[in-house]
PDB file of N, CA and C in Angstrom:
ATOM      1  N   GLY A  26     -65.837  55.048 -36.319  1.00 74.00           N
ATOM      2  CA  GLY A  26     -66.610  54.081 -36.491  1.00 74.00           C
ATOM      3  C   GLY A  26     -65.056  52.390 -37.102  1.00 74.00           C
ATOM      4  N   LEU A  27     -65.127  51.497 -36.702  1.00 83.00           N
ATOM      5  CA  LEU A  27     -64.053  50.700 -37.339  1.00 83.00           C
ATOM      6  C   LEU A  27     -63.668  50.650 -38.527  1.00 83.00           C
ATOM      7  N   ALA A  28     -64.303  51.473 -39.147  1.00 86.00           N
ATOM      8  CA  ALA A  28     -63.883  51.089 -40.308  1.00 86.00           C
ATOM      9  C   ALA A  28     -63.877  49.002 -40.832  1.00 86.00           C
ATOM     10  N   MET A  29     -64.977  48.793 -40.691  1.00 89.00           N
ATOM     11  CA  MET A  29     -64.834  46.983 -40.955  1.00 89.00           C
ATOM     12  C   MET A  29     -65.658  47.499 -42.236  1.00 89.00           C
ATOM     13  N   ASP A  30     -65.052  46.111 -43.818  1.00 93.00           N
ATOM     14  CA  ASP A  30     -65.418  45.848 -44.717  1.00 93.00           C
ATOM     15  C   ASP A  30     -67.686  45.530 -44.604  1.00 93.00           C
ATOM     16  N   ARG A  31     -68.296  46.051 -45.322  1.00 95.00           N
ATOM     17  CA  ARG A  31     -69.302  45.868 -45.304  1.00 95.00           C
ATOM     18  C   ARG A  31     -70.159  43.796 -44.835  1.00 95.00           C
ATOM     19  N   VAL A  32     -68.391  43.265 -45.392  1.00 96.00           N
ATOM     20  CA  VAL A  32     -68.699  41.282 -45.867  1.00 96.00           C
ATOM     21  C   VAL A  32     -68.146  41.136 -43.981  1.00 96.00           C
ATOM     22  N   ILE A  33     -67.445  41.848 -43.960  1.00 94.00           N
ATOM     23  CA  ILE A  33     -67.916  40.934 -42.552  1.00 94.00           C
ATOM     24  C   ILE A  33     -67.804  41.970 -40.984  1.00 94.00           C
ATOM     25  N   VAL A  34     -68.779  42.892 -41.570  1.00 94.00           N
ATOM     26  CA  VAL A  34     -70.591  42.841 -40.844  1.00 94.00           C
ATOM     27  C   VAL A  34     -71.900  42.431 -40.075  1.00 94.00           C
ATOM     28  N   GLY A  35     -70.982  41.671 -42.125  1.00 96.00           N
ATOM     29  CA  GLY A  35     -72.532  41.039 -42.010  1.00 96.00           C
ATOM     30  C   GLY A  35     -72.283  39.638 -41.676  1.00 96.00           C
ATOM     31  N   ALA A  36     -71.308  39.057 -42.021  1.00 96.00           N
ATOM     32  CA  ALA A  36     -70.831  37.510 -41.470  1.00 96.00           C
ATOM     33  C   ALA A  36     -71.067  37.822 -40.495  1.00 96.00           C
ATOM     34  N   PHE A  37     -70.403  39.033 -38.862  1.00 94.00           N
ATOM     35  CA  PHE A  37     -70.285  38.259 -38.040  1.00 94.00           C
ATOM     36  C   PHE A  37     -72.666  38.749 -37.491  1.00 94.00           C
ATOM     37  N   LEU A  38     -72.538  39.508 -38.411  1.00 95.00           N
ATOM     38  CA  LEU A  38     -74.038  39.598 -38.217  1.00 95.00           C
ATOM     39  C   LEU A  38     -75.631  38.486 -38.202  1.00 95.00           C
ATOM     40  N   GLY A  39     -74.175  38.142 -38.943  1.00 96.00           N
ATOM     41  CA  GLY A  39     -74.818  36.041 -39.992  1.00 96.00           C
ATOM     42  C   GLY A  39     -74.666  35.280 -38.565  1.00 96.00           C
ATOM     43  N   GLY A  40     -73.402  35.463 -38.111  1.00 95.00           N
ATOM     44  CA  GLY A  40     -72.786  33.982 -37.170  1.00 95.00           C
ATOM     45  C   GLY A  40     -73.138  35.119 -36.078  1.00 95.00           C
ATOM     46  N   TYR A  41     -73.592  35.308 -35.378  1.00 94.00           N
ATOM     47  CA  TYR A  41     -74.040  36.436 -34.393  1.00 94.00           C
ATOM     48  C   TYR A  41     -75.814  35.564 -34.259  1.00 94.00           C
ATOM     49  N   ILE A  42     -75.652  35.061 -35.234  1.00 95.00           N
ATOM     50  CA  ILE A  42     -78.180  35.275 -35.460  1.00 95.00           C
ATOM     51  C   ILE A  42     -77.841  33.199 -35.057  1.00 95.00           C
ATOM     52  N   ILE A  43     -76.874  32.724 -36.336  1.00 96.00           N
ATOM     53  CA  ILE A  43     -76.488  31.769 -35.948  1.00 96.00           C
ATOM     54  C   ILE A  43     -76.055  30.752 -34.355  1.00 96.00           C
ATOM     55  N   LEU A  44     -75.472  31.085 -33.291  1.00 94.00           N
ATOM     56  CA  LEU A  44     -75.016  31.182 -33.020  1.00 94.00           C
ATOM     57  C   LEU A  44     -76.407  30.913 -31.202  1.00 94.00           C
ATOM     58  N   TYR A  45     -76.673  32.130 -31.930  1.00 94.00           N
ATOM     59  CA  TYR A  45     -78.636  33.375 -30.410  1.00 94.00           C
ATOM     60  C   TYR A  45     -79.201  31.595 -30.581  1.00 94.00           C
ATOM     61  N   GLY A  46     -79.137  31.583 -32.729  1.00 94.00           N
ATOM     62  CA  GLY A  46     -80.461  29.805 -32.549  1.00 94.00           C
ATOM     63  C   GLY A  46     -79.902  29.038 -31.773  1.00 94.00           C
ATOM     64  N   GLN A  47     -78.855  28.578 -31.787  1.00 95.00           N
ATOM     65  CA  GLN A  47     -78.190  27.523 -31.240  1.00 95.00           C
ATOM     66  C   GLN A  47     -78.411  27.073 -29.800  1.00 95.00           C
ATOM     67  N   VAL A  48     -77.880  28.117 -29.879  1.00 94.00           N
ATOM     68  CA  VAL A  48     -77.813  28.758 -27.958  1.00 94.00           C
ATOM     69  C   VAL A  48     -79.015  28.350 -27.197  1.00 94.00           C
ATOM     70  N   GLN A  49     -79.784  29.076 -27.959  1.00 93.00           N
ATOM     71  CA  GLN A  49     -81.127  28.669 -27.526  1.00 93.00           C
ATOM     72  C   GLN A  49     -81.705  27.529 -27.328  1.00 93.00           C
ATOM     73  N   SER A  50     -81.792  26.703 -28.356  1.00 93.00           N
ATOM     74  CA  SER A  50     -82.071  24.740 -28.529  1.00 93.00           C
ATOM     75  C   SER A  50     -81.657  24.427 -27.462  1.00 93.00           C
ATOM     76  N   TRP A  51     -79.621  24.868 -27.179  1.00 92.00           N
ATOM     77  CA  TRP A  51     -79.395  23.855 -26.545  1.00 92.00           C
ATOM     78  C   TRP A  51     -79.297  24.656 -25.022  1.00 92.00           C
ATOM     79  N   THR A  52     -80.406  25.990 -24.616  1.00 90.00           N
ATOM     80  CA  THR A  52     -80.095  25.619 -23.334  1.00 90.00           C
ATOM     81  C   THR A  52     -81.358  24.754 -21.961  1.00 90.00           C
ATOM     82  N   PRO A  53     -81.628  24.221 -22.206  1.00 88.00           N
ATOM     83  CA  PRO A  53     -82.323  23.336 -21.944  1.00 88.00           C
ATOM     84  C   PRO A  53     -81.199  22.113 -21.438  1.00 88.00           C
ATOM     85  N   GLN A  54     -80.715  21.543 -22.504  1.00 89.00           N
ATOM     86  CA  GLN A  54     -80.152  20.439 -22.396  1.00 89.00           C
ATOM     87  C   GLN A  54     -78.572  20.722 -21.592  1.00 89.00           C
ATOM     88  N   LEU A  55     -77.151  22.016 -22.023  1.00 86.00           N
ATOM     89  CA  LEU A  55     -76.524  22.551 -21.332  1.00 86.00           C
ATOM     90  C   LEU A  55     -76.277  23.408 -20.223  1.00 86.00           C
ATOM     91  N   VAL A  56     -77.933  24.055 -20.083  1.00 85.00           N
ATOM     92  CA  VAL A  56     -78.002  25.188 -18.886  1.00 85.00           C
ATOM     93  C   VAL A  56     -78.107  24.423 -17.892  1.00 85.00           C
ATOM     94  N   THR A  57     -79.847  24.808 -18.433  1.00 84.00           N
ATOM     95  CA  THR A  57     -81.189  24.617 -17.602  1.00 84.00           C
ATOM     96  C   THR A  57     -81.117  23.360 -17.079  1.00 84.00           C
ATOM     97  N   GLY A  58     -81.139  21.612 -17.637  1.00 85.00           N
ATOM     98  CA  GLY A  58     -80.846  20.597 -16.987  1.00 85.00           C
ATOM     99  C   GLY A  58     -79.666  20.418 -15.870  1.00 85.00           C
ATOM    100  N   PRO A  59     -78.735  21.138 -16.371  1.00 87.00           N
ATOM    101  CA  PRO A  59     -76.999  20.906 -14.938  1.00 87.00           C
ATOM    102  C   PRO A  59     -77.345  21.264 -14.206  1.00 87.00           C
ATOM    103  N   LEU A  60     -78.256  21.972 -13.585  1.00 83.00           N
ATOM    104  CA  LEU A  60     -78.204  23.520 -12.382  1.00 83.00           C
ATOM    105  C   LEU A  60     -79.216  23.263 -12.132  1.00 83.00           C
ATOM    106  N   ASP A  61     -80.075  21.729 -12.298  1.00 84.00           N
ATOM    107  CA  ASP A  61     -80.662  21.467 -11.750  1.00 84.00           C
ATOM    108  C   ASP A  61     -82.466  22.718 -11.869  1.00 84.00           C
ATOM    109  N   GLN A  62     -82.507  23.471 -12.997  1.00 82.00           N
ATOM    110  CA  GLN A  62     -83.991  24.391 -13.350  1.00 82.00           C
ATOM    111  C   GLN A  62     -84.749  24.076 -14.081  1.00 82.00           C
ATOM    112  N   THR A  63     -84.869  22.755 -14.369  1.00 82.00           N
ATOM    113  CA  THR A  63     -85.275  22.386 -15.427  1.00 82.00           C
ATOM    114  C   THR A  63     -86.677  21.699 -14.713  1.00 82.00           C
ATOM    115  N   PRO A  64     -87.928  21.757 -15.460  1.00 86.00           N
ATOM    116  CA  PRO A  64     -88.702  22.715 -15.958  1.00 86.00           C
ATOM    117  C   PRO A  64     -88.315  24.788 -14.947  1.00 86.00           C
ATOM    118  N   PRO A  65     -87.786  24.908 -15.685  1.00 88.00           N
ATOM    119  CA  PRO A  65     -87.977  26.408 -15.754  1.00 88.00           C
ATOM    120  C   PRO A  65     -88.793  27.593 -15.053  1.00 88.00           C
ATOM    121  N   ASN A  66     -88.680  28.145 -14.317  1.00 87.00           N
ATOM    122  CA  ASN A  66     -89.594  29.180 -12.512  1.00 87.00           C
ATOM    123  C   ASN A  66     -89.196  30.927 -13.716  1.00 87.00           C
ATOM    124  N   LYS A  67     -89.450  31.260 -13.222  1.00 86.00           N
ATOM    125  CA  LYS A  67     -89.926  32.508 -12.555  1.00 86.00           C
ATOM    126  C   LYS A  67     -89.023  33.019 -12.448  1.00 86.00           C
ATOM    127  N   LEU A  68     -87.673  32.152 -11.064  1.00 89.00           N
ATOM    128  CA  LEU A  68     -87.240  32.873 -10.188  1.00 89.00           C
ATOM    129  C   LEU A  68     -86.096  32.379 -11.392  1.00 89.00           C
ATOM    130  N   THR A  69     -85.916  31.166 -12.045  1.00 88.00           N
ATOM    131  CA  THR A  69     -84.576  30.787 -13.215  1.00 88.00           C
ATOM    132  C   THR A  69     -84.611  32.652 -13.928  1.00 88.00           C
ATOM    133  N   GLU A  70     -86.453  32.560 -14.449  1.00 89.00           N
ATOM    134  CA  GLU A  70     -85.917  33.766 -15.637  1.00 89.00           C
ATOM    135  C   GLU A  70     -85.479  35.461 -14.599  1.00 89.00           C
ATOM    136  N   VAL A  71     -85.652  35.280 -14.033  1.00 91.00           N
ATOM    137  CA  VAL A  71     -84.482  36.191 -13.030  1.00 91.00           C
ATOM    138  C   VAL A  71     -83.358  36.637 -12.741  1.00 91.00           C
ATOM    139  N   PHE A  72     -82.945  34.749 -12.506  1.00 91.00           N
ATOM    140  CA  PHE A  72     -81.224  34.538 -12.063  1.00 91.00           C
ATOM    141  C   PHE A  72     -81.309  35.477 -13.793  1.00 91.00           C
ATOM    142  N   TRP A  73     -81.349  34.924 -14.859  1.00 90.00           N
ATOM    143  CA  TRP A  73     -80.908  34.979 -15.381  1.00 90.00           C
ATOM    144  C   TRP A  73     -81.131  36.748 -16.762  1.00 90.00           C
ATOM    145  N   GLY A  74     -81.646  37.279 -15.479  1.00 91.00           N
ATOM    146  CA  GLY A  74     -81.978  38.411 -16.326  1.00 91.00           C
ATOM    147  C   GLY A  74     -80.980  39.544 -15.940  1.00 91.00           C
ATOM    148  N   VAL A  75     -80.655  39.314 -14.525  1.00 94.00           N
ATOM    149  CA  VAL A  75     -79.660  40.097 -13.936  1.00 94.00           C
ATOM    150  C   VAL A  75     -77.673  38.823 -14.209  1.00 94.00           C
ATOM    151  N   ILE A  76     -78.133  37.656 -14.368  1.00 94.00           N
ATOM    152  CA  ILE A  76     -76.973  38.113 -14.803  1.00 94.00           C
ATOM    153  C   ILE A  76     -76.734  38.486 -16.887  1.00 94.00           C
ATOM    154  N   ASN A  77     -77.810  38.562 -16.943  1.00 92.00           N
ATOM    155  CA  ASN A  77     -77.675  39.394 -19.058  1.00 92.00           C
ATOM    156  C   ASN A  77     -76.779  40.633 -18.466  1.00 92.00           C
ATOM    157  N   CYS A  78     -77.349  41.363 -17.432  1.00 93.00           N
ATOM    158  CA  CYS A  78     -76.443  42.664 -17.311  1.00 93.00           C
ATOM    159  C   CYS A  78     -75.028  43.076 -17.152  1.00 93.00           C
ATOM    160  N   ALA A  79     -74.750  41.462 -16.834  1.00 93.00           N
ATOM    161  CA  ALA A  79     -73.218  41.940 -17.086  1.00 93.00           C
ATOM    162  C   ALA A  79     -72.141  41.883 -17.892  1.00 93.00           C
ATOM    163  N   PRO A  80     -72.674  41.900 -19.073  1.00 92.00           N
ATOM    164  CA  PRO A  80     -71.738  42.019 -20.383  1.00 92.00           C
ATOM    165  C   PRO A  80     -71.661  43.422 -20.716  1.00 92.00           C
ATOM    166  N   THR A  81     -72.926  43.737 -20.416  1.00 91.00           N
ATOM    167  CA  THR A  81     -73.116  45.640 -20.721  1.00 91.00           C
ATOM    168  C   THR A  81     -72.197  46.091 -19.799  1.00 91.00           C
ATOM    169  N   LEU A  82     -72.516  45.870 -18.268  1.00 94.00           N
ATOM    170  CA  LEU A  82     -71.401  46.754 -17.447  1.00 94.00           C
ATOM    171  C   LEU A  82     -70.263  46.770 -17.753  1.00 94.00           C
ATOM    172  N   VAL A  83     -69.662  45.444 -17.873  1.00 91.00           N
ATOM    173  CA  VAL A  83     -68.833  45.085 -18.090  1.00 91.00           C
ATOM    174  C   VAL A  83     -68.230  46.062 -20.346  1.00 91.00           C
ATOM    175  N   GLY A  84     -68.721  46.252 -20.201  1.00 89.00           N
ATOM    176  CA  GLY A  84     -68.480  46.908 -21.992  1.00 89.00           C
ATOM    177  C   GLY A  84     -68.519  48.387 -21.174  1.00 89.00           C
ATOM    178  N   PHE A  85     -69.492  49.071 -20.670  1.00 92.00           N
ATOM    179  CA  PHE A  85     -69.920  50.003 -19.838  1.00 92.00           C
ATOM    180  C   PHE A  85     -68.523  50.627 -19.805  1.00 92.00           C
ATOM    181  N   CYS A  86     -68.067  48.912 -18.273  1.00 92.00           N
ATOM    182  CA  CYS A  86     -67.154  50.180 -17.508  1.00 92.00           C
ATOM    183  C   CYS A  86     -65.670  50.305 -18.302  1.00 92.00           C
ATOM    184  N   VAL A  87     -65.025  49.081 -19.964  1.00 88.00           N
ATOM    185  CA  VAL A  87     -63.770  49.063 -20.536  1.00 88.00           C
ATOM    186  C   VAL A  87     -64.233  51.164 -20.920  1.00 88.00           C
ATOM    187  N   LEU A  88     -65.876  50.676 -21.836  1.00 86.00           N
ATOM    188  CA  LEU A  88     -65.010  52.509 -22.228  1.00 86.00           C
ATOM    189  C   LEU A  88     -65.779  53.481 -21.286  1.00 86.00           C
ATOM    190  N   GLN A  89     -66.108  53.068 -20.300  1.00 90.00           N
ATOM    191  CA  GLN A  89     -65.319  54.464 -19.336  1.00 90.00           C
ATOM    192  C   GLN A  89     -63.779  54.585 -19.266  1.00 90.00           C
ATOM    193  N   TYR A  90     -63.510  53.443 -18.268  1.00 90.00           N
ATOM    194  CA  TYR A  90     -61.834  54.040 -17.932  1.00 90.00           C
ATOM    195  C   TYR A  90     -60.892  52.831 -18.607  1.00 90.00           C
ATOM    196  N   SER A  91     -60.886  52.215 -19.813  1.00 88.00           N
ATOM    197  CA  SER A  91     -59.989  52.393 -20.786  1.00 88.00           C
ATOM    198  C   SER A  91     -59.107  53.395 -21.622  1.00 88.00           C
ATOM    199  N   ASP A  92     -58.150  53.538 -21.811  1.00 88.00           N
ATOM    200  CA  ASP A  92     -57.720  54.418 -23.209  1.00 88.00           C
ATOM    201  C   ASP A  92     -57.578  52.978 -24.511  1.00 88.00           C
ATOM    202  N   MET A  93     -57.795  52.714 -24.321  1.00 86.00           N
ATOM    203  CA  MET A  93     -58.160  52.058 -25.934  1.00 86.00           C
ATOM    204  C   MET A  93     -58.630  52.833 -26.624  1.00 86.00           C
ATOM    205  N   PHE A  94     -60.624  53.440 -26.228  1.00 83.00           N
ATOM    206  CA  PHE A  94     -61.064  54.737 -27.405  1.00 83.00           C
ATOM    207  C   PHE A  94     -60.808  55.475 -27.418  1.00 83.00           C
ATOM    208  N   ASP A  95     -60.114  55.979 -26.719  1.00 85.00           N
ATOM    209  CA  ASP A  95     -59.133  57.386 -26.267  1.00 85.00           C
ATOM    210  C   ASP A  95     -57.720  57.904 -27.214  1.00 85.00           C
ATOM    211  N   ASN A  96     -57.762  56.316 -27.582  1.00 86.00           N
ATOM    212  CA  ASN A  96     -55.738  56.321 -28.611  1.00 86.00           C
ATOM    213  C   ASN A  96     -56.251  56.046 -29.448  1.00 86.00           C
ATOM    214  N   TYR A  97     -57.830  55.327 -29.873  1.00 87.00           N
ATOM    215  CA  TYR A  97     -58.823  54.554 -31.242  1.00 87.00           C
ATOM    216  C   TYR A  97     -57.474  53.779 -31.475  1.00 87.00           C
ATOM    217  N   ASP A  98     -57.301  52.960 -30.192  1.00 87.00           N
ATOM    218  CA  ASP A  98     -56.682  51.404 -30.471  1.00 87.00           C
ATOM    219  C   ASP A  98     -57.671  50.198 -31.474  1.00 87.00           C
ATOM    220  N   LYS A  99     -57.795  49.953 -32.807  1.00 90.00           N
ATOM    221  CA  LYS A  99     -58.956  48.940 -33.444  1.00 90.00           C
ATOM    222  C   LYS A  99     -59.133  48.101 -32.767  1.00 90.00           C
ATOM    223  N   ASP A 100     -57.356  47.376 -33.204  1.00 91.00           N
ATOM    224  CA  ASP A 100     -57.972  46.195 -32.388  1.00 91.00           C
ATOM    225  C   ASP A 100     -58.163  45.545 -31.619  1.00 91.00           C
ATOM    226  N   ALA A 101     -57.372  46.540 -30.401  1.00 90.00           N
ATOM    227  CA  ALA A 101     -58.196  46.511 -28.745  1.00 90.00           C
ATOM    228  C   ALA A 101     -59.853  47.217 -28.640  1.00 90.00           C
ATOM    229  N   MET A 102     -60.791  47.673 -30.108  1.00 90.00           N
ATOM    230  CA  MET A 102     -61.420  48.419 -29.160  1.00 90.00           C
ATOM    231  C   MET A 102     -62.553  47.082 -30.641  1.00 90.00           C
ATOM    232  N   THR A 103     -62.074  46.423 -31.230  1.00 91.00           N
ATOM    233  CA  THR A 103     -62.346  45.093 -31.540  1.00 91.00           C
ATOM    234  C   THR A 103     -62.827  44.046 -31.221  1.00 91.00           C
ATOM    235  N   VAL A 104     -61.600  43.700 -29.802  1.00 92.00           N
ATOM    236  CA  VAL A 104     -61.338  42.906 -29.585  1.00 92.00           C
ATOM    237  C   VAL A 104     -62.481  42.629 -28.647  1.00 92.00           C
ATOM    238  N   MET A 105     -62.673  43.990 -28.597  1.00 91.00           N
ATOM    239  CA  MET A 105     -63.530  44.096 -26.264  1.00 91.00           C
ATOM    240  C   MET A 105     -64.924  43.667 -27.273  1.00 91.00           C
ATOM    241  N   LEU A 106     -65.219  44.667 -28.024  1.00 90.00           N
ATOM    242  CA  LEU A 106     -66.425  44.980 -29.086  1.00 90.00           C
ATOM    243  C   LEU A 106     -67.183  43.102 -29.036  1.00 90.00           C
ATOM    244  N   VAL A 107     -66.514  41.952 -29.679  1.00 92.00           N
ATOM    245  CA  VAL A 107     -66.518  41.161 -29.884  1.00 92.00           C
ATOM    246  C   VAL A 107     -67.072  40.193 -28.862  1.00 92.00           C
ATOM    247  N   VAL A 108     -65.865  40.867 -28.311  1.00 93.00           N
ATOM    248  CA  VAL A 108     -66.474  39.167 -26.696  1.00 93.00           C
ATOM    249  C   VAL A 108     -67.279  39.618 -25.965  1.00 93.00           C
ATOM    250  N   VAL A 109     -67.660  41.659 -26.075  1.00 92.00           N
ATOM    251  CA  VAL A 109     -68.606  42.113 -24.936  1.00 92.00           C
ATOM    252  C   VAL A 109     -70.316  41.499 -25.948  1.00 92.00           C
ATOM    253  N   ILE A 110     -70.036  40.904 -26.790  1.00 92.00           N
ATOM    254  CA  ILE A 110     -71.472  41.247 -28.579  1.00 92.00           C
ATOM    255  C   ILE A 110     -71.925  39.823 -28.351  1.00 92.00           C
ATOM    256  N   ILE A 111     -70.439  38.948 -27.847  1.00 94.00           N
ATOM    257  CA  ILE A 111     -71.104  37.507 -27.974  1.00 94.00           C
ATOM    258  C   ILE A 111     -71.175  37.377 -26.494  1.00 94.00           C
ATOM    259  N   THR A 112     -70.976  38.195 -25.659  1.00 94.00           N
ATOM    260  CA  THR A 112     -71.009  36.945 -24.158  1.00 94.00           C
ATOM    261  C   THR A 112     -72.062  37.636 -23.996  1.00 94.00           C
ATOM    262  N   PHE A 113     -72.760  38.220 -24.135  1.00 93.00           N
ATOM    263  CA  PHE A 113     -73.819  39.445 -24.416  1.00 93.00           C
ATOM    264  C   PHE A 113     -75.514  38.505 -24.896  1.00 93.00           C
ATOM    265  N   ALA A 114     -74.897  38.060 -26.568  1.00 93.00           N
ATOM    266  CA  ALA A 114     -75.681  37.061 -27.194  1.00 93.00           C
ATOM    267  C   ALA A 114     -76.071  35.273 -26.205  1.00 93.00           C
ATOM    268  N   VAL A 115     -74.858  35.003 -26.310  1.00 94.00           N
ATOM    269  CA  VAL A 115     -74.956  33.783 -25.625  1.00 94.00           C
ATOM    270  C   VAL A 115     -75.760  34.069 -24.375  1.00 94.00           C
ATOM    271  N   ILE A 116     -75.728  34.760 -23.681  1.00 94.00           N
ATOM    272  CA  ILE A 116     -77.038  34.485 -22.496  1.00 94.00           C
ATOM    273  C   ILE A 116     -77.875  35.430 -22.648  1.00 94.00           C
ATOM    274  N   PHE A 117     -77.678  36.517 -23.313  1.00 94.00           N
ATOM    275  CA  PHE A 117     -79.728  36.360 -23.376  1.00 94.00           C
ATOM    276  C   PHE A 117     -80.581  35.621 -24.831  1.00 94.00           C
ATOM    277  N   ALA A 118     -79.255  34.816 -24.928  1.00 94.00           N
ATOM    278  CA  ALA A 118     -79.938  33.228 -25.578  1.00 94.00           C
ATOM    279  C   ALA A 118     -80.972  32.246 -24.644  1.00 94.00           C
ATOM    280  N   ILE A 119     -80.390  32.536 -23.646  1.00 93.00           N
ATOM    281  CA  ILE A 119     -80.448  31.284 -22.489  1.00 93.00           C
ATOM    282  C   ILE A 119     -81.506  32.095 -22.435  1.00 93.00           C
ATOM    283  N   ASN A 120     -81.327  33.187 -22.067  1.00 93.00           N
ATOM    284  CA  ASN A 120     -82.844  33.521 -21.333  1.00 93.00           C
ATOM    285  C   ASN A 120     -83.866  33.989 -21.473  1.00 93.00           C
ATOM    286  N   SER A 121     -83.621  33.904 -22.852  1.00 93.00           N
ATOM    287  CA  SER A 121     -85.482  34.131 -24.329  1.00 93.00           C
ATOM    288  C   SER A 121     -85.299  32.831 -23.691  1.00 93.00           C
ATOM    289  N   SER A 122     -84.594  32.268 -25.134  1.00 92.00           N
ATOM    290  CA  SER A 122     -85.408  30.720 -24.137  1.00 92.00           C
ATOM    291  C   SER A 122     -86.155  29.704 -23.242  1.00 92.00           C
ATOM    292  N   ILE A 123     -85.509  30.795 -21.870  1.00 91.00           N
ATOM    293  CA  ILE A 123     -86.262  30.270 -20.805  1.00 91.00           C
ATOM    294  C   ILE A 123     -87.128  31.426 -21.107  1.00 91.00           C
ATOM    295  N   HIS A 124     -87.896  32.398 -21.086  1.00 91.00           N
ATOM    296  CA  HIS A 124     -88.891  32.948 -21.164  1.00 91.00           C
ATOM    297  C   HIS A 124     -89.797  33.193 -21.778  1.00 91.00           C
ATOM    298  N   SER A 125     -88.928  32.441 -23.567  1.00 91.00           N
ATOM    299  CA  SER A 125     -89.993  31.186 -24.295  1.00 91.00           C
ATOM    300  C   SER A 125     -90.678  30.373 -23.512  1.00 91.00           C
ATOM    301  N   PHE A 126     -90.551  29.288 -22.912  1.00 89.00           N
ATOM    302  CA  PHE A 126     -90.503  28.247 -22.276  1.00 89.00           C
ATOM    303  C   PHE A 126     -91.663  28.601 -20.979  1.00 89.00           C
ATOM    304  N   LEU A 127     -91.667  29.569 -20.565  1.00 89.00           N
ATOM    305  CA  LEU A 127     -92.432  30.288 -19.312  1.00 89.00           C
ATOM    306  C   LEU A 127     -93.515  30.794 -20.112  1.00 89.00           C
ATOM    307  N   VAL A 128     -93.276  32.153 -20.712  1.00 90.00           N
ATOM    308  CA  VAL A 128     -94.696  31.912 -21.948  1.00 90.00           C
ATOM    309  C   VAL A 128     -95.556  31.150 -22.317  1.00 90.00           C
ATOM    310  N   VAL A 129     -95.461  29.968 -22.820  1.00 89.00           N
ATOM    311  CA  VAL A 129     -95.193  29.180 -23.762  1.00 89.00           C
ATOM    312  C   VAL A 129     -96.705  28.041 -22.502  1.00 89.00           C
ATOM    313  N   ASN A 130     -96.099  28.293 -20.962  1.00 85.00           N
ATOM    314  CA  ASN A 130     -96.216  26.874 -20.247  1.00 85.00           C
ATOM    315  C   ASN A 130     -96.982  27.845 -19.483  1.00 85.00           C
ATOM    316  N   TYR A 131     -96.969  29.114 -19.094  1.00 86.00           N
ATOM    317  CA  TYR A 131     -98.002  29.906 -18.480  1.00 86.00           C
ATOM    318  C   TYR A 131     -99.952  30.104 -18.614  1.00 86.00           C
ATOM    319  N   ALA A 132     -99.061  30.800 -20.800  1.00 87.00           N
ATOM    320  CA  ALA A 132    -100.532  30.546 -20.948  1.00 87.00           C
ATOM    321  C   ALA A 132    -101.539  29.804 -21.409  1.00 87.00           C
ATOM    322  N   SER A 133    -101.130  28.302 -21.359  1.00 78.00           N
ATOM    323  CA  SER A 133    -101.626  27.371 -20.735  1.00 78.00           C
ATOM    324  C   SER A 133    -102.451  26.591 -19.513  1.00 78.00           C
ATOM    325  N   LYS A 134    -102.478  27.199 -19.046  1.00 74.00           N
ATOM    326  CA  LYS A 134    -102.557  27.360 -17.165  1.00 74.00           C
ATOM    327  C   LYS A 134    -103.790  27.998 -16.783  1.00 74.00           C
ATOM    328  N   ASP A 135    -105.180  27.696 -15.733  1.00 69.00           N
ATOM    329  CA  ASP A 135    -105.628  29.233 -15.485  1.00 69.00           C
ATOM    330  C   ASP A 135    -105.121  30.307 -14.571  1.00 69.00           C
ATOM    331  N   LYS A 136    -105.595  31.518 -15.312  1.00 58.00           N
ATOM    332  CA  LYS A 136    -105.008  32.535 -14.155  1.00 58.00           C
ATOM    333  C   LYS A 136    -106.210  32.577 -13.285  1.00 58.00           C
TER     334      LYS A 136
END
């Protein structure tokens, strides 16, 4: 592991939760509105679902092809993990917000 203190890990997780909630609430104003995806539909959900794969793919490539983990470069590993996790959190929150809207929207309609 990275041998981080519990306080640092807890603060990071708390920040993650706050960031996730804020991005979810800002999604209609900052993402779907300016991209003309309002109201979102299933194609919007698929689009953001595919984009959501990018941080995981980047993280995998860095793990696979970078020597930072082989050399146990703690600073580089920490930066890489934080950037990938925050990027994933932002994209996942957008995707989650759109998904939540679609569930509520489709639930009120006749099938």
